[in-house]
Each structure stands twice: as structure tokens, then as C-alpha cells.
mmCIF file of C-alpha atoms and ligand atoms in Angstrom:
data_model
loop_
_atom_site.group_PDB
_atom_site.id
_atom_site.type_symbol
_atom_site.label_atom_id
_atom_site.label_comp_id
_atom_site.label_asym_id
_atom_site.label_seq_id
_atom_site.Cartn_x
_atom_site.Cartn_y
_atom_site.Cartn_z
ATOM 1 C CA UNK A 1 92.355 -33.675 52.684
ATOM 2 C CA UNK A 2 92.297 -31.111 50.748
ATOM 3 C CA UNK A 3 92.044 -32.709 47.146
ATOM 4 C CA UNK A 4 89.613 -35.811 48.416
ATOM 5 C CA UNK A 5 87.116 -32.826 49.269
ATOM 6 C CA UNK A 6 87.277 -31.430 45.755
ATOM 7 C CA UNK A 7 86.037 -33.798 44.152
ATOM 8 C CA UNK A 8 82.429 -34.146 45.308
ATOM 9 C CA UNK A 9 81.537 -30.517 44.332
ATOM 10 C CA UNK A 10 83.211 -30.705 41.629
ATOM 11 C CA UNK A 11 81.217 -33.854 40.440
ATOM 12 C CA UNK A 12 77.884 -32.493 41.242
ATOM 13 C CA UNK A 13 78.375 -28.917 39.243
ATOM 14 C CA UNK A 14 79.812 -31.834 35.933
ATOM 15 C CA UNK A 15 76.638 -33.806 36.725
ATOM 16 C CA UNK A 16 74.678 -30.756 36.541
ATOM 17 C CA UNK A 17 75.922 -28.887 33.677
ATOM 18 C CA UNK A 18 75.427 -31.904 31.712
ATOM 19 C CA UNK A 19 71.869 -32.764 32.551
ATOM 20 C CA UNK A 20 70.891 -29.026 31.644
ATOM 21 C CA UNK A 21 72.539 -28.846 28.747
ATOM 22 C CA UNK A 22 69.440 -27.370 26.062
ATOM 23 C CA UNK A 23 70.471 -28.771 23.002
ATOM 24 C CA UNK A 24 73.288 -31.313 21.652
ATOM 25 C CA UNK A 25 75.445 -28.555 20.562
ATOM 26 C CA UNK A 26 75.631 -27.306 24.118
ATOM 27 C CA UNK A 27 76.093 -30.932 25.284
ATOM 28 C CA UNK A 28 79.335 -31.244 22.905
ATOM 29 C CA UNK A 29 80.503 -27.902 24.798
ATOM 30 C CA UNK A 30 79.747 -29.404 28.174
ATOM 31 C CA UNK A 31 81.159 -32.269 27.361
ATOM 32 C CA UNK A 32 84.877 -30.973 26.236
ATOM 33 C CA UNK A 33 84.482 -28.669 29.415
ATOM 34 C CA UNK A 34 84.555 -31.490 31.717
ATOM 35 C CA UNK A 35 85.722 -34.851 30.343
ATOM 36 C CA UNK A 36 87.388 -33.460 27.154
ATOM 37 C CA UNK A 37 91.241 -33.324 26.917
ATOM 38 C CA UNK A 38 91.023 -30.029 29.032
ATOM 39 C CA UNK A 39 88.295 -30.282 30.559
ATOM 40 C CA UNK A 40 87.726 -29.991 34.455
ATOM 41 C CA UNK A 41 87.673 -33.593 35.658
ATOM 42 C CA UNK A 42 90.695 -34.424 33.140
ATOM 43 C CA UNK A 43 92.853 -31.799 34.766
ATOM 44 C CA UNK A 44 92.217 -33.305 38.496
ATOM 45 C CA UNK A 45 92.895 -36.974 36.868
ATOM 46 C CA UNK A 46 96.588 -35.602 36.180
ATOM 47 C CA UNK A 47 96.633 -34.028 39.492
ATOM 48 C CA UNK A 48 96.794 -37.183 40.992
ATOM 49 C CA UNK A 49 100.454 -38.304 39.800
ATOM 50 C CA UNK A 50 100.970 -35.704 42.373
ATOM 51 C CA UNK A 51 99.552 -37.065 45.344
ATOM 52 C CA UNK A 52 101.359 -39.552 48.078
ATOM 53 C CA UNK A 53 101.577 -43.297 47.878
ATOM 54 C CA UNK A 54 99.303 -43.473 50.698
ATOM 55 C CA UNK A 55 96.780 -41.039 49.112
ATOM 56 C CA UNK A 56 96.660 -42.521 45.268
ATOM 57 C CA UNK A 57 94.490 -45.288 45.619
ATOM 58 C CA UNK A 58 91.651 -43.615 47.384
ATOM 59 C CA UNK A 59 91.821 -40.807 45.525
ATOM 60 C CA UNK A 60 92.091 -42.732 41.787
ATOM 61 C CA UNK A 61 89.191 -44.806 42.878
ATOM 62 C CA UNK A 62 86.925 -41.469 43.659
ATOM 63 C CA UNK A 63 87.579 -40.208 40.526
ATOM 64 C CA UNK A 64 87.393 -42.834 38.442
ATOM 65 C CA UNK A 65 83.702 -43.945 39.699
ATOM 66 C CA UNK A 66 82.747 -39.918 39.589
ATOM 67 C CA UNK A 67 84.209 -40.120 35.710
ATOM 68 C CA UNK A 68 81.805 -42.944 34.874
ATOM 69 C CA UNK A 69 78.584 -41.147 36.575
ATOM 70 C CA UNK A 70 79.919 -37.934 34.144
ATOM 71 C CA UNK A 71 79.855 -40.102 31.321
ATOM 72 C CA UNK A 72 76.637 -42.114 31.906
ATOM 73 C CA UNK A 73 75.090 -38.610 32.537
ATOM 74 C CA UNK A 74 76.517 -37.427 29.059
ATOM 75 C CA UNK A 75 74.798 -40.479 26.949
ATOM 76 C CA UNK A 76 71.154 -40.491 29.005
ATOM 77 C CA UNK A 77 71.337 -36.628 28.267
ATOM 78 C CA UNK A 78 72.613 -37.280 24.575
ATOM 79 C CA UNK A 79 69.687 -39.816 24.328
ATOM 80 C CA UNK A 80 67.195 -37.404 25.590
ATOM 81 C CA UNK A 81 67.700 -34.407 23.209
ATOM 82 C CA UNK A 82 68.452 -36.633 19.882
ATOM 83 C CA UNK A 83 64.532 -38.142 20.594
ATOM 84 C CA UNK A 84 63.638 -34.529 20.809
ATOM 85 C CA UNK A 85 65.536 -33.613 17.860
ATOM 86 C CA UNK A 86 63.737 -36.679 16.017
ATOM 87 C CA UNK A 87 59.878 -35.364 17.083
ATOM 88 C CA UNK A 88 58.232 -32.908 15.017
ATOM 89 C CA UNK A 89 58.547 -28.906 15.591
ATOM 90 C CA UNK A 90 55.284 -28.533 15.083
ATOM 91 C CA UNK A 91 52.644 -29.498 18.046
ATOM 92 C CA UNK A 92 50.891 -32.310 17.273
ATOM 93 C CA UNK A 93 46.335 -32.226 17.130
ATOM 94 C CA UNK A 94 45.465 -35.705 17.936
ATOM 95 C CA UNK A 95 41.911 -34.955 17.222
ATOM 96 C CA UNK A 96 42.792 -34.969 13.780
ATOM 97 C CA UNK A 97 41.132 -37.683 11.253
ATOM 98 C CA UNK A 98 43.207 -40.759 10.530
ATOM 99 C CA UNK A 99 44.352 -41.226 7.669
ATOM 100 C CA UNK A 100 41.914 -43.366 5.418
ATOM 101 C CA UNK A 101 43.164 -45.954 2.922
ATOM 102 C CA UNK A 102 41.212 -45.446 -0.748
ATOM 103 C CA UNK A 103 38.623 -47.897 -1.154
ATOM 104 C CA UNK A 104 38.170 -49.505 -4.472
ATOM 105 C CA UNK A 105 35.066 -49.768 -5.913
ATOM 106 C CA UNK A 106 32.358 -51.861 -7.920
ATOM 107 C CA UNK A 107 32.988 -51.460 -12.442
ATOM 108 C CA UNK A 108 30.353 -49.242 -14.031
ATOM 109 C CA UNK A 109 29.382 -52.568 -15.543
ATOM 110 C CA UNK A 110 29.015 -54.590 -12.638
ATOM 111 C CA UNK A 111 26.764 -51.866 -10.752
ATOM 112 C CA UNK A 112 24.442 -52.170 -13.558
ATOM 113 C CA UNK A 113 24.614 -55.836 -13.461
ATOM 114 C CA UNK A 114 24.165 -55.980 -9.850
ATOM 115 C CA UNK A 115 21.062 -53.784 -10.069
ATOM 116 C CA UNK A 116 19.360 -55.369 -13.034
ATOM 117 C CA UNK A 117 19.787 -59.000 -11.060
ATOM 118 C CA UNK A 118 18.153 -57.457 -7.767
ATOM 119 C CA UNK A 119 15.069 -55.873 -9.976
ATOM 120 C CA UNK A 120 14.928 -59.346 -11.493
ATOM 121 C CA UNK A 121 15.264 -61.075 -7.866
ATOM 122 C CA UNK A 122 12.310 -58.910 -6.591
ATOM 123 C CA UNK A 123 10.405 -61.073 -8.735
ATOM 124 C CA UNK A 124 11.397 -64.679 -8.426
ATOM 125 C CA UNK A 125 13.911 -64.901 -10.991
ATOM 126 C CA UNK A 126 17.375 -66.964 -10.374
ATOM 127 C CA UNK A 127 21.103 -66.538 -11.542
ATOM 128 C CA UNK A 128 21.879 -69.270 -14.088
ATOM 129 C CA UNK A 129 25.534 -69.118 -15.657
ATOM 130 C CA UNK A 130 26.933 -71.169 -18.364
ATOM 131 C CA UNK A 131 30.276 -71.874 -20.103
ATOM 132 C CA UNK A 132 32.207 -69.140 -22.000
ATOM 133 C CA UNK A 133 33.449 -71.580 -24.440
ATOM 134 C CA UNK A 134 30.416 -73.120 -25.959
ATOM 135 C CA UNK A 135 29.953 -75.608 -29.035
ATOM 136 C CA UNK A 136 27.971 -75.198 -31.827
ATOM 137 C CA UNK A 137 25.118 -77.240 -30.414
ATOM 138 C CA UNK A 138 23.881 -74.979 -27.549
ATOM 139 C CA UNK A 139 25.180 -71.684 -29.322
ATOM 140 C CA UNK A 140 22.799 -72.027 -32.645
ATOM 141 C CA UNK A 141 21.597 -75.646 -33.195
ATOM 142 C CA UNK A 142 19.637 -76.084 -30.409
ATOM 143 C CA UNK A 143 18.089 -72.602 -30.418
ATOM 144 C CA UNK A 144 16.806 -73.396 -33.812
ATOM 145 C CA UNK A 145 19.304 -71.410 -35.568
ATOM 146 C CA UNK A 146 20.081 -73.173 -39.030
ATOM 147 C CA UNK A 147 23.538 -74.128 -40.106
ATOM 148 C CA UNK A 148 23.341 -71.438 -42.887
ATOM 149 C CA UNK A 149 22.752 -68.483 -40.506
ATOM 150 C CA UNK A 150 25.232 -65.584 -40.909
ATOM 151 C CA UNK A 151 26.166 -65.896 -36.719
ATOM 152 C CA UNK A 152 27.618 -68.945 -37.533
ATOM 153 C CA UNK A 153 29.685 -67.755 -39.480
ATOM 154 C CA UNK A 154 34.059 -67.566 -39.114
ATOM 155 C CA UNK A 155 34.062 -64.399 -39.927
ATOM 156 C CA UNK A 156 31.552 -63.275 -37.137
ATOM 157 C CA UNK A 157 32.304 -65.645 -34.564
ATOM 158 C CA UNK A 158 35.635 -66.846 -32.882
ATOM 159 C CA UNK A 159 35.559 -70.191 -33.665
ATOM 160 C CA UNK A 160 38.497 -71.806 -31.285
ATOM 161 C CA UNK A 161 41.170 -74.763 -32.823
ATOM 162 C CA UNK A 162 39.718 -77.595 -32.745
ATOM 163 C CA UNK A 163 43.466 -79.647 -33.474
ATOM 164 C CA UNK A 164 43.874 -77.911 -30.374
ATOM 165 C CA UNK A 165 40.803 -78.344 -28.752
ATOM 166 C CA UNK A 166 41.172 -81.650 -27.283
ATOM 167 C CA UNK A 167 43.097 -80.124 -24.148
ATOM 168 C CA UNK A 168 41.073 -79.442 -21.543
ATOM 169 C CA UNK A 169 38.126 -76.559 -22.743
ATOM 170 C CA UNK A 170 39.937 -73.281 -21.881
ATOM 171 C CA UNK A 171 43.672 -74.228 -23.398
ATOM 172 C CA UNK A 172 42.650 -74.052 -26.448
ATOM 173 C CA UNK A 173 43.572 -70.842 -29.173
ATOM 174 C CA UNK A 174 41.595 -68.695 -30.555
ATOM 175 C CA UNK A 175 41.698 -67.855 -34.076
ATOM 176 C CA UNK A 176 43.217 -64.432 -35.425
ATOM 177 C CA UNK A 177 40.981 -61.992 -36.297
ATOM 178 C CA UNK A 178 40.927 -62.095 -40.415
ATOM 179 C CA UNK A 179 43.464 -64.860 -40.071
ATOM 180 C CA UNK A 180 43.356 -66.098 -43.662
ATOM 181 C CA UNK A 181 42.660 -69.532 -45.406
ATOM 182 C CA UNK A 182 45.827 -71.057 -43.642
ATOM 183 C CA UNK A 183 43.706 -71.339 -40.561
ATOM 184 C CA UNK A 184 41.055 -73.938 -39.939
ATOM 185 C CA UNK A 185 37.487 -71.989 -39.977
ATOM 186 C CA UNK A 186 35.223 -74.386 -38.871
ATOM 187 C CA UNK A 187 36.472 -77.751 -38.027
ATOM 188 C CA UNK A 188 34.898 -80.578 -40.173
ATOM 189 C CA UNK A 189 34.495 -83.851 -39.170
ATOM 190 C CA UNK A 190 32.466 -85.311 -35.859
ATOM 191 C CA UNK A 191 34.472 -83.348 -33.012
ATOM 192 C CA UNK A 192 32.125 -80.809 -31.682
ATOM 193 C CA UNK A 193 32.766 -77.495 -32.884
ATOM 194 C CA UNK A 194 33.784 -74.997 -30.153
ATOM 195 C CA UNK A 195 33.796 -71.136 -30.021
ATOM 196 C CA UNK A 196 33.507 -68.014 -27.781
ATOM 197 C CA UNK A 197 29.720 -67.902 -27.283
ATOM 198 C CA UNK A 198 28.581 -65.183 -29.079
ATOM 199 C CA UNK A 199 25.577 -64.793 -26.799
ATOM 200 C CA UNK A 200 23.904 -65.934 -23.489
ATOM 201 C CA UNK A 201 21.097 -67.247 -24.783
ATOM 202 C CA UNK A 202 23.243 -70.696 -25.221
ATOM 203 C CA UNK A 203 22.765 -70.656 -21.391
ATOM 204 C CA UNK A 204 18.707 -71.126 -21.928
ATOM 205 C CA UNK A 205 19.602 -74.189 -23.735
ATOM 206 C CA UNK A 206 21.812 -75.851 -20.424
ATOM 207 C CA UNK A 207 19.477 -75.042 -17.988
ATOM 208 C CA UNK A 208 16.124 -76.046 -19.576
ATOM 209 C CA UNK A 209 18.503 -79.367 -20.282
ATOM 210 C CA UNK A 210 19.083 -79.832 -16.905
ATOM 211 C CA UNK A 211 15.888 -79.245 -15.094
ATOM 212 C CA UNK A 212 12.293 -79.419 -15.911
ATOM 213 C CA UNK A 213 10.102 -76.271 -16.275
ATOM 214 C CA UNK A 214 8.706 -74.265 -14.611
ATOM 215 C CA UNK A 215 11.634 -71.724 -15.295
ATOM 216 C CA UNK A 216 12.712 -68.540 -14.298
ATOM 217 C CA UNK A 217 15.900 -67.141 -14.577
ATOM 218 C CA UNK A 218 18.446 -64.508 -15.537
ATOM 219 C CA UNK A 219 22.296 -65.226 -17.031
ATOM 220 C CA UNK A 220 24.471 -62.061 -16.749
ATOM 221 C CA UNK A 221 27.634 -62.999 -18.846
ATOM 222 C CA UNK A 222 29.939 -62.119 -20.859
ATOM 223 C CA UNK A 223 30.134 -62.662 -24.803
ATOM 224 C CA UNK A 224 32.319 -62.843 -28.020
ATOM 225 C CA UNK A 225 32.151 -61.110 -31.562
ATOM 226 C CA UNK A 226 34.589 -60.586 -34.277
ATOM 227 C CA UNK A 227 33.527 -56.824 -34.627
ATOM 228 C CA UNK A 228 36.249 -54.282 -34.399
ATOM 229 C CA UNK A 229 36.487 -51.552 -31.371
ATOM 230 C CA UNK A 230 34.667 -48.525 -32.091
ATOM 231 C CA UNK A 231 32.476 -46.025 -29.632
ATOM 232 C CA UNK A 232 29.585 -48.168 -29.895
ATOM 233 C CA UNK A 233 31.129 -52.157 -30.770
ATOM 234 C CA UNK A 234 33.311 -53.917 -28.554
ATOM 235 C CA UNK A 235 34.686 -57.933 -29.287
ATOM 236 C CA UNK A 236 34.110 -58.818 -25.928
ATOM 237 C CA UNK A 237 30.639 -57.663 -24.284
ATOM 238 C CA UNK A 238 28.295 -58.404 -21.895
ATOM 239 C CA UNK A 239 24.703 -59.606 -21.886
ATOM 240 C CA UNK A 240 21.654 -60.313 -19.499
ATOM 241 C CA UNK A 241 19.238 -63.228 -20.959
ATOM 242 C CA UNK A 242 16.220 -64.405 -19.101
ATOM 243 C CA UNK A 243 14.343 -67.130 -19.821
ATOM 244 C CA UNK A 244 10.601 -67.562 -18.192
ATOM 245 C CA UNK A 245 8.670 -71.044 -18.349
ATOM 246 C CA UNK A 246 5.780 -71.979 -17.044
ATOM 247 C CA UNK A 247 1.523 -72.584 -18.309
ATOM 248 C CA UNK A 248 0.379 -70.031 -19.917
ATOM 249 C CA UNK A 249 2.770 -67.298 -20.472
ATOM 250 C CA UNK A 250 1.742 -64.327 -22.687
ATOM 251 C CA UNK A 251 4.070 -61.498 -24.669
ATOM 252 C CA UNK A 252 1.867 -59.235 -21.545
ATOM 253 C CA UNK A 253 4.004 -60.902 -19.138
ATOM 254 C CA UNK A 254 7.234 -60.109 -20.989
ATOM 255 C CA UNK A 255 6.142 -56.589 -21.612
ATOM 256 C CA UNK A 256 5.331 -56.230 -18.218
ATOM 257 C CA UNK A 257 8.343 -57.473 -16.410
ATOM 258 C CA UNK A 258 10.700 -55.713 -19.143
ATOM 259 C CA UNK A 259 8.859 -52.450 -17.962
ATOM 260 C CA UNK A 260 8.928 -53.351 -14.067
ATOM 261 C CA UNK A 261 12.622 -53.702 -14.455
ATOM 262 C CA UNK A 262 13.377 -50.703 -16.556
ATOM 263 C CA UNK A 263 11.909 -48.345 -14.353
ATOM 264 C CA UNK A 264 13.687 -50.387 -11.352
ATOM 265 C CA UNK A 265 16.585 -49.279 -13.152
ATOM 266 C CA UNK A 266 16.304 -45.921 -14.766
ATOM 267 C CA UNK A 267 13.176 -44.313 -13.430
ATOM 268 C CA UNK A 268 9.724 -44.228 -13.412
ATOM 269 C CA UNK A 269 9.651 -41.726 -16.745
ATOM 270 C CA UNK A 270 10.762 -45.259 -18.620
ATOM 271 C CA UNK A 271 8.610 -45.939 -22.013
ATOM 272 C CA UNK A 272 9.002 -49.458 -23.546
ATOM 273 C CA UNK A 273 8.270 -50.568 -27.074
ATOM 274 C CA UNK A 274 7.826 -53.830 -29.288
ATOM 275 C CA UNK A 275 8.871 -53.533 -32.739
ATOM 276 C CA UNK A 276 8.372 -56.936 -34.643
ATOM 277 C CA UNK A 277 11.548 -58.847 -35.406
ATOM 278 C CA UNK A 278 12.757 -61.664 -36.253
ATOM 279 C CA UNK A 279 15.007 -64.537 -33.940
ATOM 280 C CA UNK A 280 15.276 -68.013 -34.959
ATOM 281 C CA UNK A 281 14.434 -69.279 -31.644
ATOM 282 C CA UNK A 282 11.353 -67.665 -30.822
ATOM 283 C CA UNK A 283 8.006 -66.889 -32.452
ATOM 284 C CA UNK A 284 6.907 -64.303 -32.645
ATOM 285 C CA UNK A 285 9.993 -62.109 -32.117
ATOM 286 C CA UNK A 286 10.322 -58.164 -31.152
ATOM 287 C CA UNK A 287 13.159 -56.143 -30.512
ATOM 288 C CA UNK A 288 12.519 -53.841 -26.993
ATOM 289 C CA UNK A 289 12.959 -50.097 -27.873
ATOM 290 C CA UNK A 290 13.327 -47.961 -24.925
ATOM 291 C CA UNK A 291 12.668 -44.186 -24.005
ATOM 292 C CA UNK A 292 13.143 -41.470 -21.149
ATOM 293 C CA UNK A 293 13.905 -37.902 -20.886
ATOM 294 C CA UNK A 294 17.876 -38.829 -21.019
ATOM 295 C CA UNK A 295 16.811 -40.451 -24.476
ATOM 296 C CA UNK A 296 15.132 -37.299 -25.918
ATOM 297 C CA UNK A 297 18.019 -35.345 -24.794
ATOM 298 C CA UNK A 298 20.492 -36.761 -27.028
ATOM 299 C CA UNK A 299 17.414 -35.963 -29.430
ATOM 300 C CA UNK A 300 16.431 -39.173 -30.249
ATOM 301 C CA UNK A 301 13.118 -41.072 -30.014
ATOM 302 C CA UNK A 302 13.737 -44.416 -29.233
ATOM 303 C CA UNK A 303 17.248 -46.710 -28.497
ATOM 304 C CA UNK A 304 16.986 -50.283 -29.443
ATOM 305 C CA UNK A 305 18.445 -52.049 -26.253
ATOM 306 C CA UNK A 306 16.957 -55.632 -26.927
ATOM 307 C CA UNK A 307 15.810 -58.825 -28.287
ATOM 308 C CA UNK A 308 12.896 -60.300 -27.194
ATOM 309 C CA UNK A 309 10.207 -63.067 -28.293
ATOM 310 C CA UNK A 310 8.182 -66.081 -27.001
ATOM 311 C CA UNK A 311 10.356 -69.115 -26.993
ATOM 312 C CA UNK A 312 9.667 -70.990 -30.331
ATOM 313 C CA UNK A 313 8.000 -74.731 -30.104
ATOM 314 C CA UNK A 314 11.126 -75.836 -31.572
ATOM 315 C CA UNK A 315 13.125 -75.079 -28.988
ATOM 316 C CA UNK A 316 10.767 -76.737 -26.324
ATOM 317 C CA UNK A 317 10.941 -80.165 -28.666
ATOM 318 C CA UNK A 318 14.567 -79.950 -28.754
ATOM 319 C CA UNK A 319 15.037 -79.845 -24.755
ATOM 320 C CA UNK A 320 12.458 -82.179 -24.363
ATOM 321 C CA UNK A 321 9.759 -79.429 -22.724
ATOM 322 C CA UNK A 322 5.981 -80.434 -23.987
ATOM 323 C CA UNK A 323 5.670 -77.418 -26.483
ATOM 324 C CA UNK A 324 1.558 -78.167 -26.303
ATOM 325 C CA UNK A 325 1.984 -77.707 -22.358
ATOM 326 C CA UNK A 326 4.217 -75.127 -21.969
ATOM 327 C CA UNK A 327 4.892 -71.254 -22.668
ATOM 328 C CA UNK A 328 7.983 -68.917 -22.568
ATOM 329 C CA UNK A 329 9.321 -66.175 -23.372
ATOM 330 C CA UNK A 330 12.921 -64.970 -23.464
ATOM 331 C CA UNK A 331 15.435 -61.721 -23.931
ATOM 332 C CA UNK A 332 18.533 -60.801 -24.487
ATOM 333 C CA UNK A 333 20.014 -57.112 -23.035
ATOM 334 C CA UNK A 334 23.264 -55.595 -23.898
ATOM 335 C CA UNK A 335 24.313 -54.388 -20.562
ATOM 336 C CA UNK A 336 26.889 -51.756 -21.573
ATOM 337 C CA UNK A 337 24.468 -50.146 -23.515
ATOM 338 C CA UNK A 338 22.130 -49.518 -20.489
ATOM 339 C CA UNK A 339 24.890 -48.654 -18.885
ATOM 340 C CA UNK A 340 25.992 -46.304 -21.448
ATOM 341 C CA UNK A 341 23.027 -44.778 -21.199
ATOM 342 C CA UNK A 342 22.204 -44.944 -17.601
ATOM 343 C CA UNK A 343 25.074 -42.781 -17.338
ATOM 344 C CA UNK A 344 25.169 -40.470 -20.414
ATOM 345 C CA UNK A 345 28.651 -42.695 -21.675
ATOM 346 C CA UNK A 346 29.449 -41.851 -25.315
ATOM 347 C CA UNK A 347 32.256 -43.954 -25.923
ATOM 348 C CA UNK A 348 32.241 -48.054 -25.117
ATOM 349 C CA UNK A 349 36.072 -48.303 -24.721
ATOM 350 C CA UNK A 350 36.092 -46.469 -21.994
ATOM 351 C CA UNK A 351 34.620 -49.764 -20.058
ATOM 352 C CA UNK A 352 37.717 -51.703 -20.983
ATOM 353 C CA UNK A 353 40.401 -49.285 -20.470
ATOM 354 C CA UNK A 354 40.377 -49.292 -16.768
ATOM 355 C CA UNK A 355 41.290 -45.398 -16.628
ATOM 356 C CA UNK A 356 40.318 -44.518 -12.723
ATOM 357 C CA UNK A 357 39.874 -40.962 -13.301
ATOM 358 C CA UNK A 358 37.002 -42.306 -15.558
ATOM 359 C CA UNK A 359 35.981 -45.384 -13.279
ATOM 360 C CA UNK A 360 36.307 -43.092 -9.917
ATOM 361 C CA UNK A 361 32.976 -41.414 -11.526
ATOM 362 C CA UNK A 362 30.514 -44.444 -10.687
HETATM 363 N N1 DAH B 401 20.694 -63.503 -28.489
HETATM 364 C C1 DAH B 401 20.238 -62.275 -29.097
HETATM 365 C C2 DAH B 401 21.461 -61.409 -29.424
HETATM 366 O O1 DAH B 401 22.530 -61.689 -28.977
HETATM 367 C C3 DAH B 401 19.362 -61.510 -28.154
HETATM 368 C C4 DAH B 401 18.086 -62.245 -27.914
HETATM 369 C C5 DAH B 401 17.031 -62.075 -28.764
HETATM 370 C C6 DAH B 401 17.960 -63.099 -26.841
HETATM 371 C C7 DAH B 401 15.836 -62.764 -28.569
HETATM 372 C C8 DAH B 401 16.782 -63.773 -26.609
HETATM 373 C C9 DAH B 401 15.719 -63.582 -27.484
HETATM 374 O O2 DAH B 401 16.606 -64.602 -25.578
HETATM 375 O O3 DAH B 401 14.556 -64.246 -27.251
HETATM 376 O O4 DAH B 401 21.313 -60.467 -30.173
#
């Protein structure tokens, strides 16, 4: 039978034509050619309202299942060249790096930190911290500092609300820069007066408190000051104290371990000086000058980077240390100036304003 034998062939050239078709347009053209309105297949489908009774059913059931293997063969081919549509033109080098995600990385300030605590680690010294929001007692009385002295004072120090100051340490406000008389300076009456410490050395005070000497440790931290933002003052700063106790301490050991850690820090070029001073909480007192060849570049002799002294006998009395039996000394470091100069920074803000193309430097 003449039409019966057709339709193989004709099947197997559809089948084909489709499966090689190079690119979706040609698959579109393929497509209309054979199972379109006009295409090849369609025109034997209406063929068959001319065939016998007898021969119909066959023949409609040949077609039919040869129409659904064209059309299957249309979509898997369709699939095949969209995906290759989809992948890039270009050949692809798998040897090529990955792509890395940008690491963050450490704050000038805390690399400085980090490497001024491992210089003082080296030689037996331990972390201490202490309370941001300190009162009175550990800020100035207790290192010796009398109630007259100009750090205690509103218009240096942020004194916090004490109305206010009954909530838990932490909720409570903190007054307004040159906030005027309507404000409560310092609190009177017997509730402990609270502010921002305006140093670490409040930390000496806690730990000696705490433990009995010997003592030897170092309290990186951050502090408080009403002074107004320019390239070289900041109200919020950081410190490193360190507070050594033991028999028989001399100013030799301070100098010494000052200069040990300096030249840890920023070389072995480092030249340290004692300038007499005076702090209410030790006796005697020096501020630390400091020198190197960055130092003489910006034309200068000496930079003042600390305070420094033997711990008075006062202080010993008040935390209950044997003043007769033991010896200390003590420091204070601003750490954004060594960082400052560690790095050749001219400008102090530029800690604080979290700009990466300036951080991405360290
Ligand atoms: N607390 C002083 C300041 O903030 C620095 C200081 C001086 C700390 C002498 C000390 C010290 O421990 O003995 O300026």
C-alpha cells in the first residue's frame, strides 16, 4: 500500500532535518516545513480523508504516533540549542583564579594596640580592662587627685546624669558639650558621681583593689574628653596604662621596659627621654619624650607621647598595698599618637572616619 509505505521515509528525513537543525532559527524553518500548517507531515494528515474505510484506522494511527516522535524531536532539539544559546561565546580557561572575596582587615588603631600588648606580653605583663563609665572615686580620688584639680572639672570631663543614673550604668545620658547652667554639672549629694573616664589609669585603681601585689599589667582602652576635633585632639581616644608592682622597683626598670617596647614597636633607632613632671598619683613624675629618624624628619627633636612616674605612697595606702613594702611604677600612652606617628598620619580624624581608601593603607 502505497500510502502506508510513505510514511516511514518520510518520518525519518522529518526526524532528521529536525535533529540537524544548527540554530533555533533554522529549527522554526524546519519546523513549519514539516508540522506547520503546510508542512510535509500536515499535507499527508489531510491525505487520509482520502483513503478507504478499511485503510483509515491503520493509517491515522501511523501517523499520528510518527507526528508525536516529530514533535518530541522538535522540543529535545529546541532544548539543546537554547542551553547553547545560554553558554558563553567565548571558550572558557578553567585554570583561571577564582574569584576571591575582599577580606577586611584589623583598624590602624587596633594593629598598634595589638603590637604594643605582644611587646608587653614578651615580658610578663597581663591585659587588665575596666569600666568605661567610671565614678569619681577610681577616676581622681583614689589616684590622689584632689577635688580641686582642673580634670575634674564639667567643663573637661563628661560628667553623665546622675537623676538619670540610677538605671543600670550604661543608660544613662551624657551631658551636652557646653550645655549651660540648666544642666546638672556635678551631682551633689551622696550618689556617686559618674562620668566617661577620662583616662585608664582608673583601671590601676580596680585591679590593685582586687588582688594583692605583685602586679603587672597593661589596660588598652578607650577614653573621654570634652576637647573639640581638631588634627591632633579627638573627644573619644585611646590609651595604654601599665601598672608594675612588686619589691624594689626603680624609675631604671620603667626606663628600661618603656625603651624595650618602643623599639619592639618602631625600631631599634628609638631614643627615649624623662623630662620631670608632675602627676598627682605618682612621685616623682616624668613625661616620656620619644625620638627616631621619622621624628627628625618632620624636623623636630623630641614628641611627648607619655606620662610616666613611680606610683605615689598615697596611692598604695589607699588600696591597702604596704607603701613601706612595696614599689611601682606606672604610664599612661596615647595610642593614636604612636600610631600617628608609626605611620607618618597628620590628621587624627582620619581614625574615626572609617574612609577605606584611607584604612585599606594599614
Ligand atoms: N593618666 C595620664 C593622662 O591621661 C597619663 C599617666 C601619667 C598615666 C602618669 C600614668 C602615670 O599611669 O603614672 O594624661
Amino acid at each position: 500500500m502505497a500510502f502506508l509505505d510513505d510514511i516511514e521515509p518520510l518520518k525519518q528525513t522529518g526526524l532528521s532535518e529536525l535533529k540537524n537543525a544548527p540554530d533555533l532559527a533554522a529549527l522554526e524553518q524546519t519546523k513549519g516545513a514539516w508540522i506547520g500548517p503546510n508542512g510535509k507531515f500536515t499535507a499527508l494528515m489531510k491525505q487520509l480523508g482520502t483513503l478507504s474505510k478499511e485503510e483509515k484506522p491503520a493509517a491515522g494511527k501511523l501517523i499520528n504516533a510518527a507526528k508525536v516522535e516529530l514533535e518530541a524531536a522538535l522540543v529535545a532539539r529546541r532544548e539543546e540549542l537554547e542551553l547553547k544559546a545560554a553558554l558563553p561565546k567565548e571558550p572558557t580557561d578553567f585554570t583561571l583564579p577564582g574569584r576571591r572575596r575582599a577580606l577586611g582587615k584589623l583598624h590602624p588603631l587596633t594593629q598598634v594596640t595589638d603590637d604594643i600588648v605582644r611587646a608587653f606580653r614578651k615580658i610578663g605583663f597581663a591585659v587588665a580592662d575596666g569600666p568605661e563609665i567610671e565614678d569619681e572615686y577610681h577616676c581622681f580620688d583614689a589616684l590622689n587627685t584632689p577635688a580641686d584639680h582642673p580634670a575634674r572639672d564639667s567643663q573637661d570631663t563628661f560628667y553623665l546624669n546622675v537623676a538619670q543614673a540610677s538605671a543600670p550604668a550604661g543608660s544613662g545620658s551624657v551631658l551636652a558639650p557646653g550645655s549651660g547652667g540648666e544642666t546638672p554639672l556635678k551631682p551633689a549629694g551622696k550618689m556617686p558621681a559618674l562620668l566617661l573616664r577620662t583616662h585608664t589609669s582608673s583601671v590601676q585603681i580596680r585591679v590593685m583593689e582586687k588582688q594583692p601585689p605583685p602586679v603587672r599589667i597593661i589596660v588598652p582602652g578607650r577614653v573621654y574628653r570634652r576637647d573639640n576635633a581638631d588634627a591632633t585632639h579627638n573627644p573619644t581616644f585611646h590609651q595604654i596604662e601599665g601598672l608594675y608592682v612588686d619589691k624594689n622597683v626603680t624609675v631604671g626598670d620603667l626606663k628600661g621596659t618603656v625603651e624595650f617596647v618602643f623599639r619592639e614597636l618602631m625600631g631599634s633607632d628609638v631614643k627615649i627621654r624623662f623630662r620631670p613632671h608632675y602627676f598627682s598619683y605618682t612621685e616623682p613624675s616624668y613625661e616620656i619624650d620619644f625620638t627616631n629618624a621619622l621624628v627628625k624628619k618632620m624636623g623636630k627633636d623630641w614628641l611627648e607621647i607619655a606620662g610616666c612616674g613611680m606610683v605615689h605612697p598615697q596611692v598604695f595606702e589607699t588600696v591597702g598595698y604596704d607603701p613601706e613594702v612595696w614599689t611601682g611604677w606606672a604610664f599612661g600612652f596615647g595610642i593614636e599618637r604612636i600610631a600617628m606617628l608609626r605611620y607618618g598620619i597628620n590628621d587624627i580624624r582620619l581614625f574615626y572616619e572609617n574612609d577605606v581608601r584611607f584604612l585599606k593603607q594599614f
